[in-house]
Amino acid sequence: MVRANGVVAMSVKTRIVAGLAHCDVAVIGAGPYGLSAGVHLRAKGMAVRVFGEPMEFWAHKMPEGMLLRSPRVASSLSDPDRAFTLESYEAASRKEPCAPLPLDTFVEYGRWFRHQLGSDLDQRAVVRVDRDQPGFRLTLQDGEEVHATYVVVATGIGPFKKKPAVFQNLSPQQAIHCYEVRNVRQYVGKRVAVIGGGQSALESAALLHEASAQVEVIVRESHLRWIGQHSWLHHMGPISSMLYSSHDVGPVGISRLVAYPKLVSYVPLKLRDKIRKRAVRPAGARWLPERLSAVKITAGHTVSQATAFGDEVALTLDDGSERRVDHIVLGTGYRVDISRYDFLPQELTQDIKQFDGYPRLGSGFRSSVSGLHFIGATAARSFGPLLYFVAGTEFASRELVSHLPKTR
Ligand SMILES: Cc1cc2nc3c(=O)[nH]c(=O)nc-3n(C[C@H](O)[C@H](O)[C@H](O)COP(=O)(O)OP(=O)(O)OC[C@H]3O[C@@H](n4cnc5c(N)ncnc54)[C@H](O)[C@@H]3O)c2cc1C
């Protein structure tokens, strides 16, 4: 059944259990992870429903004009036959392959990919998940309830934005996270301080500068780092393949280990955390330095005070120097904390064993609540940093599917 507004309301495979529409697996989130997992589960013959607007985070939260940092080979979603890769999309839509990949192309690719799910995609958001033995009861945004034997949480990092304490008193317009700076043109002529030295901060700075904002980047580290600084190491044929995986997550050696999330999951937690942090430490893509050459970079300093004066913000840095700006763009990353997923009630999250906000996951991404699974960034503490990236969709989907038994 498809409603007039385009919302798919009920899959052909849906059956009724205890008065509710039932599916074997409910996947919450239709980003790269949820879409890939849904396609794999469907191919296994399971009755699956994927909830959410396809590619919403990429289409509405990331800055217009952004380029993907991940290489093309690490930017395909996953399907069992590898028939719906980025290249297949480009061939089907007669698009010239290009690198780095523009955001719009990636969003269009994801929306093309999602058609494999047909009526198993339901664009409504899930507002609550409750246990309903056996399985779960999901409440959707319009109040409809659905029953599922398994729930896979694939809702990304949207709610996990970090706003350092020093900026807490500023309004959302004055201190805005860089995931929310969708339209850089609204900052034309404005004085903007960008905080952070990672890809999101540096790319936002470049885009703001190109949109004629007056930008200064303030970064705690003593210097900016760039990904692929030792580019010759990537051009040594078979030797390079031994040093780096094609996903290109992490430095020499670590990159190879990270490509095997199952292996990473056996590494003791302390070492696993070190590997994870090293693999994703703040750095900008190699195509950014040139675009930032005219942008003021203040490295080795932090903001110790930020005070609003009407529409202006006065910043004091740890060296005592001062700035007056109109806006602060926070490229200060995110902190995974599943209790911030508002669709998971406390009764449920308190039973999920965690490592400081990340669920502790076993084989098949299962959490300590039977039938509840997590994929994507929330799985990175268990399976390593590949799960922060699109490249992890292949492992995640196959691992998940191989551990979910068919329920009928
Ligand atoms: C600025 C920026 C640049 C990045 N660049 C890259 C890159 O170049 N390459 C790369 O591999 N990774 C990149 N990443 C990381 C990227 O976020 C992940 O790779 C990717 O989005 C993970 O996919 P996902 O499906 O887990 O999450 P998302 O893409 O965030 O998808 C989760 C979806 O769940 C939906 N959702 C949330 N709550 C609900 C609900 N209650 N009901 C229904 N739906 C819900 C959201 O709308 C969202 O669309 C970047 C991240 C940022 C912030």
Coordinates of C-alpha atoms and ligand atoms in Angstrom, one line a residue:
M1 CA 0.0 0.0 0.0
V2 CA 1.4 3.4 -1.0
R3 CA -0.1 6.6 0.4
A4 CA -0.8 9.6 -1.7
N5 CA 2.2 11.5 -0.1
G6 CA 4.5 8.8 -1.3
V7 CA 4.9 7.2 2.1
V8 CA 5.0 3.4 1.8
A9 CA 2.7 2.3 4.5
M10 CA 2.8 -1.5 4.3
S11 CA 5.1 -4.0 2.7
V12 CA 3.6 -6.9 0.7
K13 CA 5.4 -9.3 3.1
T14 CA 3.9 -7.7 6.2
R15 CA 1.7 -10.0 8.3
I16 CA -0.4 -9.3 11.3
V17 CA 0.7 -10.5 14.8
A18 CA -1.3 -9.8 17.9
G19 CA -3.2 -7.1 16.0
L20 CA 0.0 -5.3 14.8
A21 CA 1.7 -5.3 11.4
H22 CA 4.7 -7.6 11.9
C23 CA 8.1 -7.9 10.2
D24 CA 11.1 -10.2 11.0
V25 CA 13.5 -7.2 11.1
A26 CA 12.9 -3.5 11.5
V27 CA 15.9 -1.4 10.5
I28 CA 15.7 2.1 11.9
G29 CA 17.5 4.6 9.7
A30 CA 17.8 4.7 5.9
G31 CA 21.4 6.0 5.5
P32 CA 24.2 4.0 4.0
Y33 CA 24.1 1.4 6.8
G34 CA 20.3 0.9 7.0
L35 CA 19.8 0.8 3.2
S36 CA 22.6 -1.8 2.8
A37 CA 21.5 -3.9 5.7
G38 CA 17.9 -3.8 4.4
V39 CA 18.9 -5.0 0.9
H40 CA 21.0 -7.9 2.3
L41 CA 18.2 -9.0 4.7
R42 CA 15.6 -8.8 1.9
A43 CA 17.9 -10.9 -0.3
K44 CA 18.0 -13.5 2.5
G45 CA 14.2 -13.7 2.2
M46 CA 13.5 -12.1 5.5
A47 CA 10.5 -9.8 5.9
V48 CA 12.3 -6.5 6.5
R49 CA 11.1 -2.9 6.9
V50 CA 13.6 0.0 6.7
F51 CA 12.4 3.1 8.4
G52 CA 13.4 6.7 7.7
E53 CA 13.9 9.2 4.9
P54 CA 16.6 7.8 2.5
M55 CA 20.0 9.6 2.9
E56 CA 18.4 12.3 5.1
F57 CA 21.6 13.1 7.1
W58 CA 23.7 13.5 3.9
A59 CA 21.0 15.4 2.0
H60 CA 20.0 17.9 4.8
K61 CA 22.8 18.1 7.3
M62 CA 26.1 18.2 5.3
P63 CA 27.2 21.5 3.7
E64 CA 26.3 22.1 0.1
G65 CA 29.3 21.8 -2.1
M66 CA 31.0 19.2 0.1
L67 CA 33.2 16.6 -1.4
L68 CA 33.5 13.1 0.1
R69 CA 36.7 12.5 1.9
S70 CA 36.6 8.7 1.3
P71 CA 38.1 7.4 -1.9
R72 CA 35.7 6.2 -4.6
V73 CA 36.4 2.5 -3.9
A74 CA 35.3 3.1 -0.3
S75 CA 32.1 5.0 -1.2
S76 CA 29.7 2.3 -2.4
L77 CA 26.8 1.0 -0.4
S78 CA 26.6 -2.8 -0.1
D79 CA 24.4 -5.3 -1.8
P80 CA 24.9 -9.1 -1.9
D81 CA 25.9 -9.3 -5.6
R82 CA 27.8 -6.0 -5.7
A83 CA 25.5 -5.0 -8.6
F84 CA 24.5 -1.6 -7.2
T85 CA 27.9 0.0 -6.7
L86 CA 28.7 3.7 -7.3
E87 CA 30.0 2.7 -10.7
S88 CA 26.8 0.9 -11.6
Y89 CA 24.9 4.1 -10.7
E90 CA 27.1 6.3 -12.8
A91 CA 26.8 4.0 -15.7
A92 CA 23.0 3.7 -15.4
S93 CA 22.6 7.5 -15.1
R94 CA 25.4 8.3 -17.6
K95 CA 27.3 10.4 -15.1
E96 CA 31.0 10.9 -15.6
P97 CA 32.9 9.3 -12.7
C98 CA 34.8 11.9 -10.8
A99 CA 37.0 12.1 -7.7
P100 CA 36.7 13.4 -5.1
L101 CA 33.0 12.5 -5.2
P102 CA 30.6 15.5 -4.8
L103 CA 28.0 15.2 -2.0
D104 CA 25.1 15.6 -4.4
T105 CA 26.2 12.6 -6.5
F106 CA 26.5 10.5 -3.4
V107 CA 23.0 11.5 -2.2
E108 CA 21.6 10.7 -5.6
Y109 CA 23.4 7.4 -5.7
G110 CA 21.9 6.5 -2.2
R111 CA 18.4 7.4 -3.4
W112 CA 18.9 5.2 -6.5
F113 CA 20.2 2.4 -4.4
R114 CA 17.2 2.5 -2.1
H115 CA 14.8 1.4 -5.0
Q116 CA 16.1 -2.1 -4.4
L117 CA 14.0 -2.1 -1.2
G118 CA 10.8 -1.4 -3.0
S119 CA 7.9 -1.3 -0.6
D120 CA 10.1 -2.5 2.3
L121 CA 11.2 1.1 2.7
D122 CA 8.9 3.2 5.0
Q123 CA 9.8 6.8 5.2
R124 CA 8.3 7.4 8.5
A125 CA 10.5 8.0 11.6
V126 CA 10.4 5.6 14.5
V127 CA 9.6 7.6 17.7
R128 CA 9.8 4.7 20.2
V129 CA 10.9 1.1 20.6
D130 CA 9.6 -1.0 23.4
R131 CA 10.1 -4.7 24.3
D132 CA 7.0 -6.7 23.4
Q133 CA 8.0 -10.3 24.1
P134 CA 8.8 -11.9 21.8
G135 CA 10.4 -9.1 19.9
F136 CA 9.7 -5.3 19.9
R137 CA 6.9 -2.9 19.3
L138 CA 7.9 0.2 17.3
T139 CA 5.8 3.4 17.4
L140 CA 6.0 5.4 14.2
Q141 CA 5.7 9.2 13.9
D142 CA 2.0 9.0 13.0
G143 CA 1.2 6.8 16.0
E144 CA 1.0 3.5 14.0
E145 CA 2.6 0.6 15.8
V146 CA 4.6 -2.2 14.2
H147 CA 5.9 -5.5 15.7
A148 CA 9.3 -6.8 14.8
T149 CA 11.3 -9.9 16.0
Y150 CA 14.6 -8.0 15.6
V151 CA 15.5 -4.4 15.6
V152 CA 18.6 -3.0 13.9
V153 CA 19.5 0.5 15.0
A154 CA 21.3 2.3 12.0
T155 CA 20.6 5.9 13.0
G156 CA 24.0 7.4 12.6
I157 CA 25.7 10.2 14.6
G158 CA 23.1 12.9 14.2
P159 CA 22.2 13.4 17.9
F160 CA 25.8 13.0 19.2
K161 CA 27.2 16.5 18.3
K162 CA 29.7 17.8 20.8
K163 CA 29.4 21.4 22.0
P164 CA 32.3 22.2 24.3
A165 CA 31.4 23.8 27.7
V166 CA 32.9 27.1 26.8
F167 CA 30.3 27.6 24.0
Q168 CA 27.3 26.3 26.0
N169 CA 25.9 29.8 26.8
L170 CA 25.8 30.9 23.2
S171 CA 22.6 30.7 21.1
P172 CA 22.3 28.0 18.4
Q173 CA 22.7 30.7 15.8
Q174 CA 25.9 32.0 17.3
A175 CA 27.5 28.6 17.9
I176 CA 26.4 26.2 15.3
H177 CA 27.8 22.7 14.7
C178 CA 29.4 22.2 11.3
Y179 CA 26.9 19.4 10.5
E180 CA 24.2 22.1 10.6
V181 CA 25.9 24.6 8.2
R182 CA 24.0 23.4 5.2
N183 CA 23.9 26.7 3.3
V184 CA 27.2 28.5 3.5
R185 CA 25.9 31.5 1.4
Q186 CA 24.1 32.8 4.5
Y187 CA 27.5 33.7 5.9
V188 CA 28.6 36.1 3.1
G189 CA 30.6 38.9 4.7
K190 CA 30.2 37.5 8.2
R191 CA 33.1 37.0 10.6
V192 CA 33.2 33.3 11.4
A193 CA 35.6 31.4 13.7
V194 CA 35.8 27.7 12.9
I195 CA 36.9 25.5 15.8
G196 CA 38.7 22.3 15.0
G197 CA 41.3 20.7 12.7
G198 CA 39.4 17.7 11.4
Q199 CA 37.9 17.2 7.9
S200 CA 34.5 18.6 8.8
A201 CA 36.0 21.8 10.3
L202 CA 38.5 22.4 7.5
E203 CA 36.1 21.7 4.7
S204 CA 33.5 24.0 6.3
A205 CA 36.2 26.7 6.6
A206 CA 37.1 26.3 2.9
L207 CA 33.4 26.5 1.8
L208 CA 32.8 29.5 4.0
H209 CA 35.8 31.3 2.7
E210 CA 34.8 30.5 -0.9
A211 CA 31.4 32.0 0.0
S212 CA 33.1 35.2 1.0
A213 CA 32.9 34.9 4.8
Q214 CA 35.8 36.2 6.8
V215 CA 37.1 33.0 8.3
E216 CA 39.6 32.1 11.0
V217 CA 40.3 28.5 11.9
I218 CA 41.2 28.0 15.6
V219 CA 42.8 24.6 16.3
R220 CA 44.1 23.1 19.5
E221 CA 46.9 21.0 17.8
S222 CA 50.1 22.8 17.1
H223 CA 49.8 22.2 13.4
L224 CA 47.2 21.0 10.9
R225 CA 47.5 17.4 9.6
W226 CA 46.6 16.3 6.1
I227 CA 45.6 12.8 5.0
G228 CA 48.0 11.1 2.6
Q229 CA 51.0 13.3 3.3
H230 CA 53.2 10.4 2.4
S231 CA 51.6 10.0 -0.9
W232 CA 54.5 8.1 -2.4
L233 CA 53.6 5.2 0.0
H234 CA 50.4 4.9 -1.9
H235 CA 52.1 4.6 -5.3
M236 CA 54.3 1.5 -4.8
G237 CA 52.0 -1.1 -6.4
P238 CA 51.7 -4.3 -4.5
I239 CA 53.8 -2.9 -1.6
S240 CA 51.3 -0.2 -1.1
S241 CA 48.5 -2.8 -1.0
M242 CA 50.4 -4.5 1.9
L243 CA 50.6 -1.2 3.8
Y244 CA 47.1 0.3 3.1
S245 CA 43.7 -1.2 2.5
S246 CA 41.6 0.3 -0.3
H247 CA 39.3 1.9 2.3
D248 CA 42.2 4.1 3.3
V249 CA 41.1 4.4 7.0
G250 CA 44.1 4.9 9.2
P251 CA 47.9 5.1 8.7
V252 CA 50.3 2.5 7.4
G253 CA 49.7 -0.9 8.9
I254 CA 46.7 0.1 11.0
S255 CA 44.8 0.7 7.8
R256 CA 45.2 -3.1 7.0
L257 CA 44.1 -4.2 10.4
V258 CA 41.1 -1.9 10.4
A259 CA 39.9 -3.5 7.2
Y260 CA 39.1 -6.6 9.2
P261 CA 36.5 -5.5 11.8
K262 CA 36.0 -9.1 13.0
L263 CA 39.7 -9.3 13.8
V264 CA 39.7 -5.9 15.5
S265 CA 36.8 -7.1 17.7
Y266 CA 39.2 -9.7 19.3
V267 CA 41.8 -7.0 20.1
P268 CA 41.7 -6.1 23.8
L269 CA 39.6 -3.0 24.4
K270 CA 42.4 -0.7 25.5
L271 CA 44.5 -1.4 22.3
R272 CA 41.3 -1.4 20.2
D273 CA 40.6 2.1 21.5
K274 CA 44.1 3.3 20.7
I275 CA 43.8 1.9 17.1
R276 CA 40.4 3.6 16.7
K277 CA 41.5 7.0 17.9
R278 CA 44.7 6.9 15.8
A279 CA 42.8 5.9 12.7
V280 CA 40.4 8.8 12.9
R281 CA 42.6 11.5 14.5
P282 CA 41.8 15.0 13.1
A283 CA 43.2 15.6 9.6
G284 CA 42.0 17.2 6.4
A285 CA 41.8 15.7 2.9
R286 CA 44.8 16.3 0.6
W287 CA 42.7 18.6 -1.6
L288 CA 42.1 21.1 1.2
P289 CA 45.4 22.9 1.8
E290 CA 45.3 24.8 -1.4
R291 CA 41.7 25.9 -0.8
L292 CA 42.7 27.1 2.7
S293 CA 45.8 28.9 1.6
A294 CA 44.2 32.4 2.1
V295 CA 42.4 31.5 5.4
K296 CA 43.8 32.5 8.7
I297 CA 44.8 29.5 10.8
T298 CA 45.5 29.9 14.5
A299 CA 47.1 26.6 15.6
G300 CA 48.1 25.5 19.1
H301 CA 45.4 27.5 20.9
T302 CA 42.0 26.9 22.5
V303 CA 39.1 29.3 23.2
S304 CA 39.0 29.9 27.0
Q305 CA 36.0 32.2 27.0
A306 CA 33.1 33.0 24.6
T307 CA 30.6 35.7 25.6
A308 CA 27.7 37.1 23.6
F309 CA 27.3 40.9 23.2
G310 CA 24.1 41.3 21.2
D311 CA 24.7 39.8 17.8
E312 CA 28.4 39.6 18.3
V313 CA 30.5 37.0 20.2
A314 CA 33.7 38.0 22.0
L315 CA 36.3 35.2 22.1
T316 CA 39.3 35.0 24.4
L317 CA 42.0 32.5 23.5
D318 CA 44.3 30.8 26.0
D319 CA 47.1 33.3 25.0
G320 CA 44.9 36.2 26.1
S321 CA 44.2 37.4 22.5
E322 CA 40.7 38.4 21.6
R323 CA 38.4 38.2 18.6
R324 CA 35.0 39.6 17.7
V325 CA 33.0 37.3 15.5
D326 CA 29.4 36.9 14.2
H327 CA 29.3 33.1 14.3
I328 CA 31.3 30.2 15.6
V329 CA 31.2 27.0 13.6
L330 CA 32.0 24.0 15.7
G331 CA 34.0 21.2 14.1
T332 CA 34.4 19.6 17.5
G333 CA 33.3 16.2 16.5
Y334 CA 30.7 14.0 18.2
R335 CA 30.5 11.6 21.2
V336 CA 28.5 8.5 20.8
D337 CA 26.0 8.0 23.6
I338 CA 23.0 5.8 22.7
S339 CA 21.0 7.2 25.6
R340 CA 20.7 10.3 23.3
Y341 CA 18.7 8.3 20.8
D342 CA 15.3 9.7 21.8
F343 CA 13.4 6.7 20.4
L344 CA 15.1 4.3 22.8
P345 CA 13.4 4.6 26.2
Q346 CA 15.5 4.5 29.4
E347 CA 14.0 1.1 30.3
L348 CA 15.7 -0.3 27.2
T349 CA 19.0 1.6 27.3
Q350 CA 19.7 0.7 30.9
D351 CA 19.7 -3.0 30.0
I352 CA 22.2 -2.4 27.1
K353 CA 25.7 -3.1 28.3
Q354 CA 27.9 -0.3 27.2
F355 CA 31.4 1.1 26.9
D356 CA 30.8 4.8 27.9
G357 CA 27.8 5.3 25.6
Y358 CA 28.8 2.8 22.9
P359 CA 26.8 -0.5 23.1
R360 CA 28.9 -3.6 23.7
L361 CA 28.3 -5.7 20.7
G362 CA 28.9 -9.4 19.9
S363 CA 28.8 -11.4 16.7
G364 CA 26.1 -10.2 14.4
F365 CA 26.2 -6.8 16.1
R366 CA 23.9 -8.1 18.8
S367 CA 23.7 -6.0 22.0
S368 CA 23.0 -7.4 25.5
V369 CA 19.2 -6.9 24.8
S370 CA 18.3 -10.0 22.8
G371 CA 17.1 -9.1 19.3
L372 CA 18.5 -5.5 19.4
H373 CA 21.4 -4.8 17.1
F374 CA 23.4 -1.7 16.3
I375 CA 25.4 -0.9 13.2
G376 CA 27.4 2.1 11.9
A377 CA 29.3 4.5 14.2
T378 CA 27.8 3.0 17.4
A379 CA 29.5 -0.3 16.6
A380 CA 33.0 1.3 16.2
R381 CA 34.1 0.6 19.8
S382 CA 33.4 -3.1 19.3
F383 CA 34.4 -3.6 15.7
G384 CA 36.8 -0.7 15.0
P385 CA 36.9 2.6 13.1
L386 CA 35.8 1.1 9.7
L387 CA 32.3 1.3 11.1
Y388 CA 32.4 5.1 11.1
F389 CA 32.6 5.1 7.3
V390 CA 30.5 4.0 4.4
A391 CA 33.2 1.4 3.6
G392 CA 32.0 -0.5 6.7
T393 CA 28.6 -1.2 5.2
E394 CA 29.8 -4.4 3.4
F395 CA 31.1 -6.0 6.6
A396 CA 28.2 -4.8 8.7
S397 CA 25.5 -6.1 6.3
R398 CA 27.1 -9.5 5.8
E399 CA 27.9 -10.0 9.5
L400 CA 24.4 -9.0 10.5
V401 CA 22.7 -11.2 8.0
S402 CA 24.8 -14.3 8.8
H403 CA 23.6 -14.1 12.4
L404 CA 19.9 -13.3 12.1
P405 CA 18.0 -16.6 11.7
K406 CA 15.0 -16.6 9.5
T407 CA 12.0 -16.5 11.8
R408 CA 9.5 -18.4 9.7
Ligands
LIG1 C1 30.7 16.3 7.4 C2 30.8 14.8 7.3 C3 31.5 14.2 6.3 C4 31.6 12.9 6.1 N1 32.3 12.4 5.1 C5 32.4 11.0 4.9 C6 33.0 10.4 3.8 O1 33.5 11.1 2.9 N2 33.1 9.1 3.7 C7 32.5 8.3 4.6 O2 32.6 7.0 4.5 N3 31.9 8.8 5.7 C8 31.9 10.1 5.9 N4 31.3 10.6 7.0 C9 30.7 9.7 8.0 C10 29.3 9.4 7.7 O3 28.4 10.0 8.7 C11 29.1 7.9 7.8 O4 29.9 7.3 6.9 C12 27.7 7.5 7.3 O5 26.7 8.5 7.3 C13 27.2 6.4 8.1 O6 26.0 5.9 7.6 P1 24.8 5.6 8.6 O7 23.8 5.0 7.8 O8 25.3 4.9 9.8 O9 24.3 7.0 9.2 P2 23.5 8.3 8.5 O10 24.0 8.5 7.2 O11 23.6 9.3 9.5 O12 22.1 7.6 8.4 C14 21.3 7.5 9.6 C15 19.9 7.8 9.2 O13 19.0 7.5 10.2 C16 17.9 8.4 10.2 N5 17.3 8.3 11.5 C17 17.7 8.8 12.7 N6 16.8 8.6 13.6 C18 15.7 8.0 13.0 C19 14.5 7.5 13.5 N7 14.1 7.6 14.8 N8 13.7 6.9 12.6 C20 14.0 6.7 11.3 N9 15.2 7.2 10.8 C21 16.0 7.8 11.7 C22 18.6 9.7 9.9 O14 17.6 10.5 9.2 C23 19.7 9.3 8.9 O15 19.3 9.5 7.6 C24 31.1 12.0 7.1 C25 30.4 12.6 8.2 C26 30.3 14.0 8.3 C27 29.5 14.5 9.5

